[in-house]
Structure formats: structure tokens, C-alpha cells
Amino acid sequence: MSGGERKRGRLTRRAFLIGAVAVAGGVAVGVQQVRRPHPNPLAGQDAEPGAVTLNPYLLINQDGVSIITPRAEMGQGVHTTLAALVAEELDLPWESVRTLHGPAAAAYYNAAALEAAVPIPSWDHGWLAEGLRDAAGVASKLLGMQITGGSTSTADAYLKMRKAGAAARVMLVQAAARRWRADTAALRTEAGQVLDPAGGRQLPYTALAADAATIEPPADPPLKPRAQWRLLGRGLPRVDMAAKCTGTAQFGIDVQLPGMRCATVVANPYLGGSRGGFDAGPAEAMRGVERVVDLGATHGDALAVVADNTWRAFQAARALEIDWQPAPGISGDSAAMLDAIAGSIDTLAPDATPRDDGDVDQALRIARAEARPAVKAEYRAPFLAHTTLEPPAAVALREPERLTLWCGHQAPTLLRDLAAEQAGLDPAQVDVRVQFLGGGFGRRAEVDFALQAAAVAEAMPGTPVKLTWTREADIRHDLYRPAAVARCTGVLDRNGLPETALLQIASPSVIRSFSGRVGLPAMGPDKLITEGAAMQPYHIPNYRVVGYAPASPVPLGNWRSVGASFNGFFHECFLDELAAAGGIDPLDMRLRLTRDYPFAQAVLEAVRELSGWDEPVAQDDSRRRGRGLAMTHSFGSTVAQVVEVSDGADGIRVERVHCVADVGLALDPGIIEAQMQSGIVYGLSAAIMEAITFRDGRAEQSNFHDYDALRLAQTPEIRVRILQSGDAPTGVGEPGTPPSKPALANAIYAATGKRLREYPFNKHVRFA
Amino acid sequence: MTPNPIDLMVNGVQHQLSVESEMPLLWVLRDVLGLTGTKFGCGVGQCGACTVRIGGAPVRSCTLPVGAVSGPVTTIEGLGTPEAPHPVQQAWIDAQVAQCGYCQSGQIIAAVCLLEQSPSPSPAEIEAVMTNLCRCGTYAQVRTAIARAAAALPASGGQA
């Protein structure tokens, strides 16, 4: 590739704006460029010998058919569901399906991730909304960003991977028709073969693939009607299950190469701090230690220790003597940071006002004049870490004109481009091989750990290096879920229903922090600050949601459900307070506020039935009991939850969670149920016990003894019901998380009368 | 100083190792023997991802010096394979337990030890023993799989 092309490729990426609206700016683009498909990364010089590819999702060799499932498998079952989309159209028997993540490639761009950035409610399918989504889809194709995030993988793949399977089927049938000199209309497909019922003949796809590859793919192959689905719509055995239950699934941390060295890093513990001198002598003298590599300013002044095994690297890292220095002028105290975030509501101009119905100012003036009391509450949410159980880890190998990276990653094309820049290579010379992820939750959309591995490998050409973070490094050097504060003001009408609701939400911008790190410009307001509080399916006559974006010294990242992870808590706890002030049942109140949104009404009615909401709470022992309700629309899905708690001598127990999720169209109910449970456990863990606090510029937590999560004994029974109000799938991996925290807070209020406006709740109440 | 060789039996195979006796068993398994099914999660015995079986008991190998290993070690690789899984692994597959899967080696070893001690464990026994951390929250499926395995294993127990 010429230098000019390299530069243009970089410009295109640089022109990727992430803010309120995703646009490819500054690049003149012809219609042809939009229409032209990305090259098939399975073909060309890197093609597997003896294998045939019919499109970027299919590789056929003597052993059978492999489906490329180019999204990060981090537990959400995406390899299974994406494979089912292709296998359904291709009439492959499920038992024969094999999946490969495949290479990092523009062909695997995620259009839905950018379409979701359009600042219009997901339920709006009008011409403007759809037009903007189309524009965002075009932008994402041009940018070729392969991303697993925003709960978008199945929405993005739903049409294109079924079309890939259907197109391949047409080509295979034509190949058989040519071979047999038969009419394609007389042939059918079943169990990985083309059949000629009249002629009594059959040929497996493996025997037809080479011929099929010479046939022009149909542009718009017919798709199976839903009534004929065999695989989609039912719970399938996961393709990764046996490997994960036998220790044979390979995660990034498990990659082993001949001659491989093992490394770890020690980074500056101070936010924005600097480094004086260091003495590597004692560490380098230790057994098995090969060297200490100074990764320099671009890697946070981190030092890497390279040894012949990971434990010796860990030991030597502790022996490093480093003069770390705190940043001057940064208040490194999280309590003060939260106060500053709250204060920004008074001092900063709004970043965005994504909802502003009626006239909130006038309504509040009138209420004051009429001496009607306002309901006021301030809520706070802490910084959080992701703590994926697999700590950040990556393997890198630098060879002449080539860099290879092995790790679990949610954004492999971004990692490829940044690793190429760092190594002075062309992106085509960087090979990112995505492994299973031992948890993602947004943490593995970050490039820090993998670029560190690449930097160590740069210093040791020809030697593969595995870099593993300690858990302490992970918790002290995360890209944290930001702290957030909401100031809420509400006024009730004569019937006790909310007439006015004002939510002022302040939180440092994740988008700006992330894009600053990876060298992308971020422009426009940050929609994530209000996500999960704005664009909720409620009608309140005067209803305003305002976002503020104060600066923060803390590096920030995407944490499962992102802004909705605190906004669900703010919005739904405040609605509960309004219901209590108006003397109205919280579920009845929500039913009255959602009259314009039938899908939300259906979710509420279903959770009413599932949870037995209309039956009195059992009071049969010495424990005080209560139920709490919350509903959040996020990632295109609507999820309502009822949490049941009891309070006794040993503290509060979370007894049960009832969850109703409208996911548009349910492709795999088993996986969806598991994802709802997972999202709930992740949310309840944070609500009950998680917080990252800073003192003197350093994170105070370091391992699971002071940053824990729910274990089996504390985890409630979780019952899930799935609703399908649409004709396409919406988000599943994240929408279970936002309502879990407010439903728990509201249940604790119902049981104890105590309003919890800040989490983690174990600061305020005791849990059993 | 060259340490004395250390004898270690893992999954029925005898090894002689020239490593520091204080090196945690976890890193001997992963980085010396190449058995990567046993996972590193915390390094301080808090999460259970590194659980192996020694003498019938679940042991957190990240804090156990290899020199202190008192008997034969069974790791997840020693239980069964994808083609021939151990009954507890089969129960895990049937109950579709794993999500990201990173904690499941430790969960399965802990469950094998539990079922050997108590072939029909009560919910309270399960809660007391199954303390391994799962960030994906697969605990309901873990309970289901243990119940299935208890039903599938011979009532006499001890097999594994």
C-alpha cells in the first residue's frame, strides 16, 4: 500500500466523529465507494490453502463449513446466535456448525453501533430517524470499524448474516444444477447438502464449494420466512460450551508460543502523575528475569518486567524501585470529585438537553406561586471498575514488517490501526487474532494492555511476549465507569401524578475520555451522559432531562450499559419517590405515564403478572418484606424488574428478581434469559457493594477483598419473561443492568422506609 | 542457588520440576506445564478461578506454594475432554452454564469435590462450598448443574 493510501486511511479514521451524531466528515465519498463491498478478508494472499470462501462469513474445506462470527465472544453467546443466522439460511445441521472469529477486517464493520448513536428514540421509525440511521450506517461502512459493543451485534448481523447464508445457498444450488444439468427450481437443500429429489441425487456443500465460488453472488437472495425457521427463535446448545467446561477454550491469557516470554507492567499509581528515577537493578538480578522495559510516556510511564514465567515477572515487578510522583494541582479525592460533579450543575452550561417537553420553568414557577410543594432529591453514583475475571492480557510478536497480537478484544480494527501507528507499520502488516474474552463489559474495547504488549515485543524482536496484568493493576488502572450526580425536581398534579419532572444529570464524559485516548476527535454533546434517563417511554407534561459534562482527572471507559448504568437508577428511583409523594402505586403510576407507548405498557403488565404485584407481600415471619419496581428502555430494549427483599436480624436479603424484557425479536431465548440474569447480577453487585474511591490521587481498592461482587449464596432467584414487540432483534447484553439498581433501592424503601439515594447501598444498610 | 527438584503428580503424570519451592502451584501448572485450563483471577485466593483438587479437597492454587503440595493434583484437564467429559462437566454442558467461561474450570472442580463429599448436597451445603466468583452471574445455572450431576453420579459417590 502506498504512503498516500496509508495517509488517507488514517484520515478516514480520524474523521470519525462520535458524539450526538455519527458522521464521516471531511471525506468526499462517491456513490460507488458506498456501494462497493469491502474485500473478503478470507480470500487473497492470506487465504487458507484448499479452502473456498463464498463471502466473508463462510469458509468451506474438506472437513466442512466454518462460519465466521466476527464479534467478541465475551459470554453473551454471540458466536452461537450469529452462526445460527447463517446456518438457518444455509440449511446446515446445528451439530456440524463450526465457528471462527476470523481476522480483524473492515468487512466486519458494525453499522448498528453507529446507528444507535443517532439522538432519536429507538422506537421512532419515521423518515427522519431512519434517514439518519441510514447515514450512520453508511459512515460505519466507510470507516470499517469492527466493534462489539452497545448491545448491537445481533441487530447488526440479523439481515446481513442471513443474506450471507442465503446467497451462499443460491450459489451452491446453482453449482449443483450445472453439474447435474438440472433446473435449480427442482433442487432443495437439507443438512449441508444439495438434493435432487427427482433424480435421487445429492452432493454435500464441501463438494460443490469450488464450483459455487465461480458463480456471481446474488445481490438480494430470498430469505426464509420466519415460520420456516428451524434454528432461530429457539434455545440452541452454545457452540463454545464444551470447550469452556473442559478447560480447552483459549482465552487471550492462555496463548502459548514457542520461546515465549512472560511480562507484567507497573504503572503510575497517581492519576496524571509522573515518574522520577527508577532502579531496575534488584529486579533484573532476580532469577528468570530477562529485562525491564521502560514503556515511556505514551504508556503512562509504565515499566514492563520480562521474565521466563509470569510469577517471576510479578515478583520482580514488586522489587522495582520507582520514584512515582503525584500530579500537582489534581484533587485526588473522590468525595471532592463527586462534590465537584454535583457543583457543575450550577456552574456549567448544559452539554445537552435531549428531552424538553412542555415548559418546565413555567410549571415550576406556577407551582411555587400556588405553594404546591416540589419533590426534590439528589442521587449519586460512584466510580466503578469492570473487574473482568480474566485480567487484561495479550501476546505480541514483532517480526520484520509484521506484528501479530493475540488477545480478547472488542474493537480489533481499532487496535490494529493503533498498533500499526505505534510500530510504524501499515495496518495490513498487523494481524490481530481475537481469542475468547474472559469477560468484556466494555473493558476490552480499550487498547491499553494490548499496545503495552506490542511495545514490549517491539523491544524484543522475534520473541513472543505475553503480558499479564495483576488484579491489583487491573483495579488501580481501569478506565472507570464515571461517578455521576442527578438533581431531580418534581411536582405532582391534583391527582397525585407527575406534572413536572426535571432531571439534571452531571457526569464526566466517557466519549471524550475514550476518544482522547485512541486519538479520535469527539464533537457535539455526549448522549451517554443522559442515556437511560432521556428518551424513556413516559409522558409527563413538563419533562426535561439535562446533561452536564464536568472535567475529570479519572480516565473513563464504557461499563456495561454505560450512562444507563447510573441513569436508570436516578430516573426510576425518582419516579418511585414521586409515586410515594402522590400516594399512587408505582406500577399503576407507570401504566398511566406510558399510555403513548404500548410496548412499555405490555412490559409493565407482564411484570405485574410475573411478580404477583397485586397480591399482598407475604409477612409470615419476623422479616420485613418489600418489593420495588423499575423500568428502563436502553439499547432498543425495554426491561422492567421487580426486586423482592426481606430485612431481618442478619440484614437485608435480596430474595427474588422478576424480569420482563422486550427484545424486539428473540433469536435465542435461552441466551437472552442468561443475559438478563447476568446483567442483573452485574447491576446488583455494583448496587450492593462496589465503589472505586480515590485518596491522594490513588485508587484505594486493589483486589476482590475490597472490590467484590455477588457470590452464589447472595444471588437471588431470577425469573425472566421475554416479550417480542418487533420484527428485528434489539439489545440483550446490557439492558438487564440499568433497572436492577433502582428496583433494589425501591424494594429496600418498601421494606424499611429508608430511601437510598447513593450506592453502593452497603454504605448505608447491612446485607445478609 | 539451584533448588532441589520438586516432584509433582498432575492428572496422573509425574513431573520433576526445578523451580522455586515458593512458586505458586497455579503458575507451575500454567507456565511450566502448559496446563492453561486452570485460571489466574486474583492471585490472593479470593476468586477461586485457580481451584484444583488435591486429595479430594478444592484448593486455590494461586496461593499454594508448589513445595507445599501434599498429594496428586487434578486440574480441569484431568477430569475429561470435550469428547469424553466427566459427569459433572456433562451436567455443566447440559445446563448450559458457561457464559464467558473463565471461572468455570474452578467452579467445576469445586463442584466435583463437593459431590464427592456429599453426593446429594443441600442448598445450604452448595452455598457454603461454591464460593467461586463468576462475573457473568451464572450462579443459577451452577445450582442446576450440580443438581443434575448429583442425579447422574452413582449414589455411592467417590467416583471421579
mmCIF file of C-alpha atoms in Angstrom, chain A residues 73-77 236-238 240-251 253-256 260 262 287 308-312 314-315 385-391 436-441 466 468-472 559-560 673-675 677-679 681-682 685-686 690 703-716 718, chain B residues 1-3 18-24 27 29-44 46-49 60 62 76-77 79-86 88-90 92-105 107-108 123 126-128 130-143 146:
data_model
loop_
_atom_site.group_PDB
_atom_site.id
_atom_site.type_symbol
_atom_site.label_atom_id
_atom_site.label_comp_id
_atom_site.label_asym_id
_atom_site.label_seq_id
_atom_site.Cartn_x
_atom_site.Cartn_y
_atom_site.Cartn_z
ATOM 1 C CA GLU A 73 -17.390 -13.788 22.423
ATOM 2 C CA MET A 74 -17.294 -12.468 25.969
ATOM 3 C CA GLY A 75 -20.027 -14.651 27.405
ATOM 4 C CA GLN A 76 -23.015 -13.133 25.662
ATOM 5 C CA GLY A 77 -23.374 -16.120 23.335
ATOM 6 C CA LEU A 236 -29.597 -23.723 20.861
ATOM 7 C CA PRO A 237 -26.703 -25.537 22.532
ATOM 8 C CA ARG A 238 -23.918 -22.949 22.617
ATOM 9 C CA ASP A 240 -18.472 -22.652 22.954
ATOM 10 C CA MET A 241 -19.959 -24.692 25.797
ATOM 11 C CA ALA A 242 -17.988 -27.951 25.722
ATOM 12 C CA ALA A 243 -14.661 -26.118 25.371
ATOM 13 C CA LYS A 244 -15.486 -23.816 28.273
ATOM 14 C CA CYS A 245 -16.452 -26.731 30.524
ATOM 15 C CA THR A 246 -13.291 -28.727 29.806
ATOM 16 C CA GLY A 247 -10.622 -26.052 30.133
ATOM 17 C CA THR A 248 -9.898 -26.164 26.406
ATOM 18 C CA ALA A 249 -11.327 -22.779 25.378
ATOM 19 C CA GLN A 250 -8.400 -20.475 24.663
ATOM 20 C CA PHE A 251 -8.564 -17.017 26.204
ATOM 21 C CA ILE A 253 -4.188 -15.112 28.679
ATOM 22 C CA ASP A 254 -3.859 -18.773 27.615
ATOM 23 C CA VAL A 255 -1.999 -18.253 24.342
ATOM 24 C CA GLN A 256 1.338 -20.123 24.349
ATOM 25 C CA MET A 260 7.503 -17.086 24.614
ATOM 26 C CA CYS A 262 6.123 -13.562 30.188
ATOM 27 C CA ARG A 287 16.049 -15.431 38.829
ATOM 28 C CA ASP A 308 10.639 -16.647 31.803
ATOM 29 C CA ASN A 309 7.352 -17.122 33.632
ATOM 30 C CA THR A 310 4.561 -14.881 34.850
ATOM 31 C CA TRP A 311 5.137 -15.435 38.555
ATOM 32 C CA ARG A 312 8.786 -14.404 38.304
ATOM 33 C CA PHE A 314 5.200 -10.483 39.132
ATOM 34 C CA GLN A 315 7.855 -10.975 41.824
ATOM 35 C CA ALA A 385 -14.238 -0.880 37.861
ATOM 36 C CA HIS A 386 -15.093 -3.642 35.392
ATOM 37 C CA THR A 387 -13.089 -6.478 37.009
ATOM 38 C CA THR A 388 -13.362 -8.913 34.126
ATOM 39 C CA LEU A 389 -12.315 -12.192 35.700
ATOM 40 C CA GLU A 390 -9.600 -12.628 33.073
ATOM 41 C CA PRO A 391 -7.256 -9.748 33.861
ATOM 42 C CA PHE A 436 -12.213 -15.802 23.799
ATOM 43 C CA LEU A 437 -12.700 -12.950 26.284
ATOM 44 C CA GLY A 438 -12.780 -13.779 29.983
ATOM 45 C CA GLY A 439 -15.400 -11.084 30.377
ATOM 46 C CA GLY A 440 -15.644 -7.835 28.427
ATOM 47 C CA PHE A 441 -18.225 -5.430 29.909
ATOM 48 C CA LYS A 466 2.756 -12.491 26.862
ATOM 49 C CA THR A 468 -0.427 -10.189 32.009
ATOM 50 C CA TRP A 469 -1.729 -7.592 34.432
ATOM 51 C CA THR A 470 -2.083 -8.427 38.092
ATOM 52 C CA ARG A 471 -5.552 -7.976 39.559
ATOM 53 C CA GLU A 472 -4.130 -5.070 41.531
ATOM 54 C CA TRP A 559 -19.026 -0.070 31.608
ATOM 55 C CA ARG A 560 -21.895 -2.461 30.900
ATOM 56 C CA GLU A 673 -32.599 -15.272 29.609
ATOM 57 C CA ALA A 674 -28.973 -15.906 30.640
ATOM 58 C CA GLN A 675 -28.005 -12.382 29.563
ATOM 59 C CA GLN A 677 -29.707 -12.797 34.653
ATOM 60 C CA SER A 678 -26.122 -11.797 34.010
ATOM 61 C CA GLY A 679 -26.965 -8.115 33.589
ATOM 62 C CA VAL A 681 -26.200 -9.862 38.845
ATOM 63 C CA TYR A 682 -23.714 -7.344 37.436
ATOM 64 C CA SER A 685 -23.272 -6.390 42.601
ATOM 65 C CA ALA A 686 -22.489 -2.745 41.933
ATOM 66 C CA GLU A 690 -18.939 -1.822 44.540
ATOM 67 C CA ASN A 703 -8.418 -6.818 44.707
ATOM 68 C CA PHE A 704 -11.621 -8.757 45.384
ATOM 69 C CA HIS A 705 -11.294 -8.401 49.153
ATOM 70 C CA ASP A 706 -12.182 -4.713 48.807
ATOM 71 C CA TYR A 707 -13.885 -4.747 45.395
ATOM 72 C CA ASP A 708 -16.102 -7.793 45.463
ATOM 73 C CA ALA A 709 -19.231 -8.896 43.599
ATOM 74 C CA LEU A 710 -22.164 -11.166 44.354
ATOM 75 C CA ARG A 711 -21.328 -14.800 45.000
ATOM 76 C CA LEU A 712 -23.690 -17.748 44.657
ATOM 77 C CA ALA A 713 -25.008 -17.604 48.235
ATOM 78 C CA GLN A 714 -26.170 -13.969 47.933
ATOM 79 C CA THR A 715 -27.551 -14.217 44.410
ATOM 80 C CA PRO A 716 -31.338 -14.179 44.302
ATOM 81 C CA ILE A 718 -34.111 -14.555 38.910
ATOM 82 C CA MET B 1 21.455 -21.390 44.095
ATOM 83 C CA THR B 2 19.821 -24.320 42.363
ATOM 84 C CA PRO B 3 16.815 -25.538 44.287
ATOM 85 C CA SER B 18 13.410 -27.295 39.053
ATOM 86 C CA VAL B 19 11.520 -24.253 40.254
ATOM 87 C CA GLU B 20 11.469 -22.293 43.477
ATOM 88 C CA SER B 21 9.508 -24.181 46.111
ATOM 89 C CA GLU B 22 7.572 -21.000 46.911
ATOM 90 C CA MET B 23 6.320 -20.657 43.321
ATOM 91 C CA PRO B 24 2.520 -20.950 43.464
ATOM 92 C CA TRP B 27 1.951 -20.745 37.780
ATOM 93 C CA LEU B 29 0.557 -25.545 36.052
ATOM 94 C CA ARG B 30 0.110 -22.689 33.570
ATOM 95 C CA ASP B 31 3.593 -21.507 32.700
ATOM 96 C CA VAL B 32 5.751 -24.583 33.356
ATOM 97 C CA LEU B 33 3.431 -27.484 32.471
ATOM 98 C CA GLY B 34 1.319 -25.575 29.927
ATOM 99 C CA LEU B 35 -1.977 -26.588 31.559
ATOM 100 C CA THR B 36 -3.869 -23.358 30.954
ATOM 101 C CA GLY B 37 -7.335 -24.644 31.891
ATOM 102 C CA THR B 38 -6.652 -23.504 35.469
ATOM 103 C CA LYS B 39 -7.065 -19.726 35.517
ATOM 104 C CA PHE B 40 -5.438 -16.728 37.136
ATOM 105 C CA GLY B 41 -8.038 -14.353 38.570
ATOM 106 C CA CYS B 42 -6.717 -12.575 41.652
ATOM 107 C CA GLY B 43 -3.516 -14.135 42.994
ATOM 108 C CA VAL B 44 -4.733 -13.911 46.587
ATOM 109 C CA GLN B 46 -10.230 -14.635 46.689
ATOM 110 C CA CYS B 47 -11.940 -15.602 43.446
ATOM 111 C CA GLY B 48 -11.453 -19.370 43.003
ATOM 112 C CA ALA B 49 -10.636 -19.300 39.269
ATOM 113 C CA ARG B 60 -6.858 -22.352 45.476
ATOM 114 C CA CYS B 62 -2.636 -19.277 43.304
ATOM 115 C CA ILE B 76 -9.848 -29.418 34.772
ATOM 116 C CA GLU B 77 -7.851 -31.183 32.041
ATOM 117 C CA LEU B 79 -11.431 -34.614 34.560
ATOM 118 C CA GLY B 80 -12.491 -35.152 30.975
ATOM 119 C CA THR B 81 -12.336 -33.883 27.437
ATOM 120 C CA PRO B 82 -14.899 -32.317 25.075
ATOM 121 C CA GLU B 83 -15.332 -35.764 23.515
ATOM 122 C CA ALA B 84 -15.472 -37.630 26.851
ATOM 123 C CA PRO B 85 -16.494 -35.214 29.598
ATOM 124 C CA HIS B 86 -16.649 -36.108 33.275
ATOM 125 C CA VAL B 88 -20.005 -33.058 36.259
ATOM 126 C CA GLN B 89 -18.692 -31.482 33.068
ATOM 127 C CA GLN B 90 -21.524 -33.141 31.166
ATOM 128 C CA TRP B 92 -22.419 -28.273 33.098
ATOM 129 C CA ILE B 93 -22.809 -28.670 29.329
ATOM 130 C CA ASP B 94 -26.400 -29.893 29.647
ATOM 131 C CA ALA B 95 -27.330 -26.963 31.896
ATOM 132 C CA GLN B 96 -25.541 -24.545 29.506
ATOM 133 C CA VAL B 97 -23.782 -22.962 32.471
ATOM 134 C CA ALA B 98 -20.867 -21.085 30.951
ATOM 135 C CA GLN B 99 -21.053 -17.550 29.612
ATOM 136 C CA CYS B 100 -17.549 -16.085 29.284
ATOM 137 C CA GLY B 101 -16.411 -19.365 30.836
ATOM 138 C CA TYR B 102 -13.332 -18.029 32.569
ATOM 139 C CA CYS B 103 -14.375 -19.103 36.089
ATOM 140 C CA GLN B 104 -15.902 -22.424 35.088
ATOM 141 C CA SER B 105 -12.797 -24.621 35.458
ATOM 142 C CA GLN B 107 -16.425 -23.902 39.561
ATOM 143 C CA ILE B 108 -16.436 -27.416 38.110
ATOM 144 C CA PRO B 123 -28.836 -25.825 49.084
ATOM 145 C CA ILE B 126 -23.914 -25.721 47.991
ATOM 146 C CA GLU B 127 -23.951 -22.127 49.212
ATOM 147 C CA ALA B 128 -21.237 -22.836 51.763
ATOM 148 C CA MET B 130 -19.487 -22.854 45.991
ATOM 149 C CA THR B 131 -17.818 -19.548 46.810
ATOM 150 C CA ASN B 132 -16.109 -19.053 43.444
ATOM 151 C CA LEU B 133 -16.648 -15.675 41.815
ATOM 152 C CA CYS B 134 -18.462 -15.519 38.475
ATOM 153 C CA ARG B 135 -18.625 -12.020 36.953
ATOM 154 C CA CYS B 136 -21.186 -13.214 34.402
ATOM 155 C CA GLY B 137 -23.521 -14.294 37.202
ATOM 156 C CA THR B 138 -24.091 -17.908 36.134
ATOM 157 C CA TYR B 139 -24.941 -18.984 39.676
ATOM 158 C CA ALA B 140 -28.484 -20.206 38.926
ATOM 159 C CA GLN B 141 -27.126 -22.493 36.203
ATOM 160 C CA VAL B 142 -24.358 -23.675 38.559
ATOM 161 C CA ARG B 143 -27.058 -24.771 41.031
ATOM 162 C CA ILE B 146 -24.933 -29.538 40.493
#
